[in-house]
Amino acid sequence: MSSPLLHVENLKEYFEIRRGLFGKRGYVKAVDGVSLTLAGREAISIVGESGCGKTTLGKTILRLYEPTDGKIIFRGKDITHLGWKELKWYRRETGLVQQDPFGALPPFMTVKRILEEPLIIHGIKDRKEREERIYKALEGVKLTPIEDFINKYPHMLSGGQQQRLVIARSIILEPKMIVADEPVSMLDASVRIEILKLLQDLQTRYDLSVMYITHDLSTTRYFSERIYIMYAAHIVESAETKELLVNPLHPYTRALLNVIPDPDPSNRFLIKEVPTGEPPNLINPPTGCRFNPRCPNFMKGICDAKEPSLIEASKGHYVKCWLYG
Amino acid sequence: MSTFKQTLRQLLIYKSALIGLIIIIILVGISIYAILAIPYDEATKLWRAGEKYWLESPRNALPSWINIFSSKKMPETIVLDTKKPKPGVSKAIIPVAEKFSNIKVEFSFNYEYDDFPSEINIFFESNHTASVPKLTVYWVKPDGEEIILANLLISKDDRYYISNDEKLARELKNIISKKINKTIDYEAPITLLLFAQEDAGILSPDTVKVMKGNYKLWIDGIIFETNVNLDAKLVVYGKVYGWAGTDHLRRDLGIALLWGAPIALSFGVTASVSIALIQMFIGAVSAWFRGITDNIVQRITEIFMVIPFLPILIMISTFYKFNIWVLLVVVIALTIFGGGVKNYRAMFLQIKEFPYVEASRAYGASNLRIVLYYLIPKVLPTIIPSMVLSVADFVFLEAALAILGLGDPLTPTWGKIIDDAYSNGALYKGLYYWVLEPSVMLAAASLSFAMLGFALDKIFNPKLKEI
Ligand SMILES: Nc1ncnc2c1ncn2[C@@H]1O[C@H](COP(=O)(O)OP(=O)(O)OP(=O)(O)O)[C@@H](O)[C@H]1O
Ligand SMILES: [Mg+2]
């Protein structure tokens, strides 16, 4: 394998919080030592339940947050602590698709203006060229006929159309990588697949690398090559999509698979465990394995004593669990 | 833009908004007319010119249209000038001896009004060098009675204030008293004595009547040099003038009423809009950057919030007499760190967390761009109502300062008229028009913006809809 597009190593993002006026300082450790690799034209999924730090991970990688620790290497360049000016090329090489399409669009701008903004910011002075690229992007996301959309405001579009516009904006600078943070979770079930297929299509057409963030394992099936399971700011398991879905190792992954609404009735009773209990507090996470209070395979004295390390259980299949270490 | 049309349609549902809008349109029309008809420089010049320029207009005259509503017809000003020949004006200079000439000037006019003139003056212009012309001025009433008003030796640029000639007043009184065999025992002004019917009615100012008909003033004199030209101008000052009347300096109030509109509008709108925009910008910067910038802005704002605005403004304008545009800058400067900054900051603290702002950062928008193009436009429409409302405040503020005697002393504004009226006892003297006219304009201007602002507020912030 050639050198990857993106390499994230032991990334940490802590948010400082203060309880009350003179309260003790604490940290929400939203991302706590995450490592991952994304090759060119590869799609990976980050899967985990609400509040585990997926969004924070994505935003930190995009340098919307200043990383607390760790390293982000993009195309061989360390961008972990670059300043705003030096980051400009990185902004051009990356795109973001957010969860709430309506919120992600400035309500006072027209479709045209929305798509023009990144082009203006990145110094494309020629109006004609900008227009051409806007048309190309709109065609790319199938917001056609373009004339019907170009002068509309976001509130005049349906949710699916809004998300297409957000996607068009994320690819208009022809980036190498986009982070899609739950791009379909706020959409009608009827358009979800459509949007996912669009992303998939764009990925191949634009040679994009995609980091797909979701809490819904079922959607990764259509889409990604590798899955990272995130739990309480840690990556607890990662493997190629097929391997992970067929042979889940971590009890948390298994629990997640269980909650997938599986259309195939023969699979319906395959897995028994259900994740009980609350997601852990990221200010004071459980000692040992962070999943131990909810784990069906909990081993007293081991799981709550020491944090397991990430081991390679089989080729390319990593897991962070005492069952395997 | 369709949203604009939509807003307008919604707006016109409210009668108050419609009325407000109409008044604003009228005011804008007046402003445009004022600017085109009397350029600013000329207007201020006219306003500052003093009595010399306004010699031909009466002092404290009512607006002319008063005659339409009153059965008693008030006199207009009559000007007869030998330099502008017309029927009723004649001048003849006839050489009589080697160096002497005889000059004869005759002014005749019809006086059909029901009230007496306010003043009568004659202005002379002569180009003699050494010897002073000697003139006798005669007055002929419609009944043919002729009296000598004065014997004058005139200088090159001279005037004879007939209505101020106290000696003449005494003489006229005596003559008339003798004629009707009763003494006039009140202070009858010359204008009355010259124009009154000489009967029993003249004994009281309440019963005296104007003798209507053709009056004549003629001048007979001798010029002691050759090639001398002498011109005379008779001004019989009326009691009404123009569409707005005049003030104590004979100035046409119309100028200040007209020009008050663009000045009030531009003062109010500029103050309101620039304060809102600057406060918004400061609030946005403060909220966006947080940290030390935020801290500094917050502390400055707090300082400005405890400084009492009006007293400080009054203090400053007592020490320095500003012109109105400097005053505008001072008002803006004193307000940009006002409480509004805190409100805007609170709004922007919310808006900066919106996903679209984050998206803009992800595609590389600079801080300034985010503040200007992503934060401010979100708030802008919601503050339009209060911006329109505060136009009314600033129009009033300017007037209030002028009325306190702290405004621009030289620019014609509504507030300045009220100030003049007040300091010249307009209400005490019964010169109501002097106060009413600018007050009506002022009230109309503030009210219109207030009405429009409230209606806009109902549309933009529908929760506040009336119960
Ligand atoms: N700016 C911030 N300041 C403080 N805490 C934050 C901040 N952003 C996120 N957090 C906290 O970090 C944790 C992870 O949040 P994050 O949004 O990354 O989770 P997520 O996995 O994306 O969840 P969801 O599925 O609900 O989107 C949460 O506990 C959240 O409250
Ligand atoms: Mg999230």
PDB file of N, CA, C and O in Angstrom, chain A residues 12-19 23-32 51 56 66-69 232-233 280-286 290:
ATOM      1  N   LYS A  12      -6.364  13.094  20.372  1.00  0.00           N
ATOM      2  CA  LYS A  12      -7.174  13.388  21.566  1.00  0.00           C
ATOM      3  C   LYS A  12      -7.807  14.763  21.428  1.00  0.00           C
ATOM      4  O   LYS A  12      -7.179  15.704  20.932  1.00  0.00           O
ATOM      5  N   GLU A  13      -9.035  14.826  21.836  1.00  0.00           N
ATOM      6  CA  GLU A  13      -9.712  16.126  21.871  1.00  0.00           C
ATOM      7  C   GLU A  13     -10.455  16.239  23.196  1.00  0.00           C
ATOM      8  O   GLU A  13     -11.437  15.551  23.427  1.00  0.00           O
ATOM      9  N   TYR A  14      -9.964  17.094  24.052  1.00  0.00           N
ATOM     10  CA  TYR A  14     -10.600  17.297  25.358  1.00  0.00           C
ATOM     11  C   TYR A  14     -11.247  18.672  25.382  1.00  0.00           C
ATOM     12  O   TYR A  14     -10.633  19.658  24.983  1.00  0.00           O
ATOM     13  N   PHE A  15     -12.461  18.716  25.841  1.00  0.00           N
ATOM     14  CA  PHE A  15     -13.117  20.017  26.036  1.00  0.00           C
ATOM     15  C   PHE A  15     -13.079  20.378  27.505  1.00  0.00           C
ATOM     16  O   PHE A  15     -13.488  19.585  28.346  1.00  0.00           O
ATOM     17  N   GLU A  16     -12.600  21.570  27.768  1.00  0.00           N
ATOM     18  CA  GLU A  16     -12.561  21.993  29.160  1.00  0.00           C
ATOM     19  C   GLU A  16     -13.952  22.423  29.591  1.00  0.00           C
ATOM     20  O   GLU A  16     -14.650  23.133  28.874  1.00  0.00           O
ATOM     21  N   ILE A  17     -14.340  21.979  30.748  1.00  0.00           N
ATOM     22  CA  ILE A  17     -15.629  22.451  31.278  1.00  0.00           C
ATOM     23  C   ILE A  17     -15.427  22.867  32.715  1.00  0.00           C
ATOM     24  O   ILE A  17     -14.505  22.437  33.403  1.00  0.00           O
ATOM     25  N   ARG A  18     -16.306  23.730  33.182  1.00  0.00           N
ATOM     26  CA  ARG A  18     -16.221  24.184  34.552  1.00  0.00           C
ATOM     27  C   ARG A  18     -17.621  24.078  35.124  1.00  0.00           C
ATOM     28  O   ARG A  18     -18.565  24.595  34.548  1.00  0.00           O
ATOM     29  N   ARG A  19     -17.740  23.404  36.219  1.00  0.00           N
ATOM     30  CA  ARG A  19     -19.084  23.308  36.803  1.00  0.00           C
ATOM     31  C   ARG A  19     -19.259  24.418  37.812  1.00  0.00           C
ATOM     32  O   ARG A  19     -18.517  24.521  38.772  1.00  0.00           O
ATOM     33  N   GLY A  23     -16.394  26.140  40.351  1.00  0.00           N
ATOM     34  CA  GLY A  23     -16.308  24.685  40.380  1.00  0.00           C
ATOM     35  C   GLY A  23     -14.970  24.175  39.848  1.00  0.00           C
ATOM     36  O   GLY A  23     -14.190  24.905  39.245  1.00  0.00           O
ATOM     37  N   LYS A  24     -14.750  22.894  40.088  1.00  0.00           N
ATOM     38  CA  LYS A  24     -13.498  22.303  39.634  1.00  0.00           C
ATOM     39  C   LYS A  24     -13.469  22.236  38.117  1.00  0.00           C
ATOM     40  O   LYS A  24     -14.480  22.027  37.471  1.00  0.00           O
ATOM     41  N   ARG A  25     -12.306  22.401  37.573  1.00  0.00           N
ATOM     42  CA  ARG A  25     -12.151  22.224  36.141  1.00  0.00           C
ATOM     43  C   ARG A  25     -12.202  20.753  35.812  1.00  0.00           C
ATOM     44  O   ARG A  25     -11.691  19.916  36.542  1.00  0.00           O
ATOM     45  N   GLY A  26     -12.847  20.456  34.699  1.00  0.00           N
ATOM     46  CA  GLY A  26     -12.851  19.076  34.260  1.00  0.00           C
ATOM     47  C   GLY A  26     -12.709  19.044  32.750  1.00  0.00           C
ATOM     48  O   GLY A  26     -12.695  20.097  32.104  1.00  0.00           O
ATOM     49  N   TYR A  27     -12.583  17.860  32.216  1.00  0.00           N
ATOM     50  CA  TYR A  27     -12.478  17.741  30.766  1.00  0.00           C
ATOM     51  C   TYR A  27     -13.468  16.724  30.260  1.00  0.00           C
ATOM     52  O   TYR A  27     -13.628  15.659  30.852  1.00  0.00           O
ATOM     53  N   VAL A  28     -14.155  17.083  29.177  1.00  0.00           N
ATOM     54  CA  VAL A  28     -14.913  16.072  28.451  1.00  0.00           C
ATOM     55  C   VAL A  28     -13.939  15.482  27.450  1.00  0.00           C
ATOM     56  O   VAL A  28     -13.498  16.166  26.524  1.00  0.00           O
ATOM     57  N   LYS A  29     -13.588  14.237  27.672  1.00  0.00           N
ATOM     58  CA  LYS A  29     -12.622  13.616  26.759  1.00  0.00           C
ATOM     59  C   LYS A  29     -13.403  12.999  25.605  1.00  0.00           C
ATOM     60  O   LYS A  29     -13.710  11.813  25.613  1.00  0.00           O
ATOM     61  N   ALA A  30     -13.727  13.839  24.626  1.00  0.00           N
ATOM     62  CA  ALA A  30     -14.636  13.417  23.561  1.00  0.00           C
ATOM     63  C   ALA A  30     -13.953  12.482  22.575  1.00  0.00           C
ATOM     64  O   ALA A  30     -14.597  11.637  21.969  1.00  0.00           O
ATOM     65  N   VAL A  31     -12.664  12.685  22.387  1.00  0.00           N
ATOM     66  CA  VAL A  31     -11.869  11.759  21.573  1.00  0.00           C
ATOM     67  C   VAL A  31     -10.621  11.479  22.391  1.00  0.00           C
ATOM     68  O   VAL A  31      -9.937  12.390  22.819  1.00  0.00           O
ATOM     69  N   ASP A  32     -10.366  10.209  22.618  1.00  0.00           N
ATOM     70  CA  ASP A  32      -9.306   9.898  23.579  1.00  0.00           C
ATOM     71  C   ASP A  32      -8.358   8.829  23.032  1.00  0.00           C
ATOM     72  O   ASP A  32      -8.454   7.659  23.389  1.00  0.00           O
ATOM     73  N   GLY A  51     -23.143  10.388  21.332  1.00  0.00           N
ATOM     74  CA  GLY A  51     -22.313  10.935  22.404  1.00  0.00           C
ATOM     75  C   GLY A  51     -20.975  10.261  22.570  1.00  0.00           C
ATOM     76  O   GLY A  51     -20.227  10.571  23.491  1.00  0.00           O
ATOM     77  N   THR A  56     -17.050  14.834  17.063  1.00  0.00           N
ATOM     78  CA  THR A  56     -15.847  15.512  17.515  1.00  0.00           C
ATOM     79  C   THR A  56     -14.620  14.981  16.772  1.00  0.00           C
ATOM     80  O   THR A  56     -13.754  15.748  16.360  1.00  0.00           O
ATOM     81  N   GLU A  66      -9.051  22.487  17.686  1.00  0.00           N
ATOM     82  CA  GLU A  66      -7.614  22.375  17.882  1.00  0.00           C
ATOM     83  C   GLU A  66      -7.368  21.076  18.648  1.00  0.00           C
ATOM     84  O   GLU A  66      -7.864  20.902  19.757  1.00  0.00           O
ATOM     85  N   PRO A  67      -6.603  20.124  18.063  1.00  0.00           N
ATOM     86  CA  PRO A  67      -6.402  18.852  18.761  1.00  0.00           C
ATOM     87  C   PRO A  67      -5.663  19.048  20.084  1.00  0.00           C
ATOM     88  O   PRO A  67      -4.774  19.887  20.190  1.00  0.00           O
ATOM     89  N   THR A  68      -6.081  18.262  21.080  1.00  0.00           N
ATOM     90  CA  THR A  68      -5.412  18.339  22.373  1.00  0.00           C
ATOM     91  C   THR A  68      -4.076  17.596  22.314  1.00  0.00           C
ATOM     92  O   THR A  68      -3.095  18.037  22.892  1.00  0.00           O
ATOM     93  N   ASP A  69      -4.089  16.497  21.606  1.00  0.00           N
ATOM     94  CA  ASP A  69      -2.862  15.707  21.505  1.00  0.00           C
ATOM     95  C   ASP A  69      -2.977  14.790  20.284  1.00  0.00           C
ATOM     96  O   ASP A  69      -4.053  14.616  19.729  1.00  0.00           O
ATOM     97  N   ALA A 232     -17.275   5.365  23.578  1.00  0.00           N
ATOM     98  CA  ALA A 232     -16.757   6.231  24.631  1.00  0.00           C
ATOM     99  C   ALA A 232     -15.377   6.779  24.304  1.00  0.00           C
ATOM    100  O   ALA A 232     -14.411   6.575  25.037  1.00  0.00           O
ATOM    101  N   ALA A 233     -15.294   7.440  23.143  1.00  0.00           N
ATOM    102  CA  ALA A 233     -14.089   8.159  22.734  1.00  0.00           C
ATOM    103  C   ALA A 233     -12.935   7.261  22.304  1.00  0.00           C
ATOM    104  O   ALA A 233     -11.864   7.740  21.967  1.00  0.00           O
ATOM    105  N   PRO A 280     -21.483   5.771  28.675  1.00  0.00           N
ATOM    106  CA  PRO A 280     -20.668   6.253  29.792  1.00  0.00           C
ATOM    107  C   PRO A 280     -20.435   7.759  29.729  1.00  0.00           C
ATOM    108  O   PRO A 280     -20.500   8.377  28.686  1.00  0.00           O
ATOM    109  N   ASN A 281     -20.179   8.268  30.905  1.00  0.00           N
ATOM    110  CA  ASN A 281     -19.838   9.660  31.093  1.00  0.00           C
ATOM    111  C   ASN A 281     -18.398   9.881  30.611  1.00  0.00           C
ATOM    112  O   ASN A 281     -17.483   9.181  31.013  1.00  0.00           O
ATOM    113  N   LEU A 282     -18.218  10.845  29.738  1.00  0.00           N
ATOM    114  CA  LEU A 282     -16.879  11.057  29.175  1.00  0.00           C
ATOM    115  C   LEU A 282     -16.000  11.953  30.034  1.00  0.00           C
ATOM    116  O   LEU A 282     -14.850  12.197  29.716  1.00  0.00           O
ATOM    117  N   ILE A 283     -16.582  12.460  31.121  1.00  0.00           N
ATOM    118  CA  ILE A 283     -15.748  13.259  32.030  1.00  0.00           C
ATOM    119  C   ILE A 283     -14.995  12.316  32.971  1.00  0.00           C
ATOM    120  O   ILE A 283     -13.797  12.447  33.181  1.00  0.00           O
ATOM    121  N   ASN A 284     -15.748  11.375  33.532  1.00  0.00           N
ATOM    122  CA  ASN A 284     -15.115  10.336  34.351  1.00  0.00           C
ATOM    123  C   ASN A 284     -15.472   8.970  33.794  1.00  0.00           C
ATOM    124  O   ASN A 284     -16.359   8.297  34.304  1.00  0.00           O
ATOM    125  N   PRO A 285     -14.787   8.542  32.747  1.00  0.00           N
ATOM    126  CA  PRO A 285     -15.161   7.254  32.139  1.00  0.00           C
ATOM    127  C   PRO A 285     -14.839   6.102  33.091  1.00  0.00           C
ATOM    128  O   PRO A 285     -14.010   6.241  33.988  1.00  0.00           O
ATOM    129  N   PRO A 286     -15.531   4.972  32.902  1.00  0.00           N
ATOM    130  CA  PRO A 286     -15.280   3.800  33.754  1.00  0.00           C
ATOM    131  C   PRO A 286     -13.812   3.369  33.662  1.00  0.00           C
ATOM    132  O   PRO A 286     -13.188   3.529  32.607  1.00  0.00           O
ATOM    133  N   ARG A 290     -13.942   0.554  28.982  1.00  0.00           N
ATOM    134  CA  ARG A 290     -15.027   1.512  29.189  1.00  0.00           C
ATOM    135  C   ARG A 290     -16.412   0.893  29.000  1.00  0.00           C
ATOM    136  O   ARG A 290     -17.411   1.445  29.426  1.00  0.00           O
TER     137      ARG A 290
END
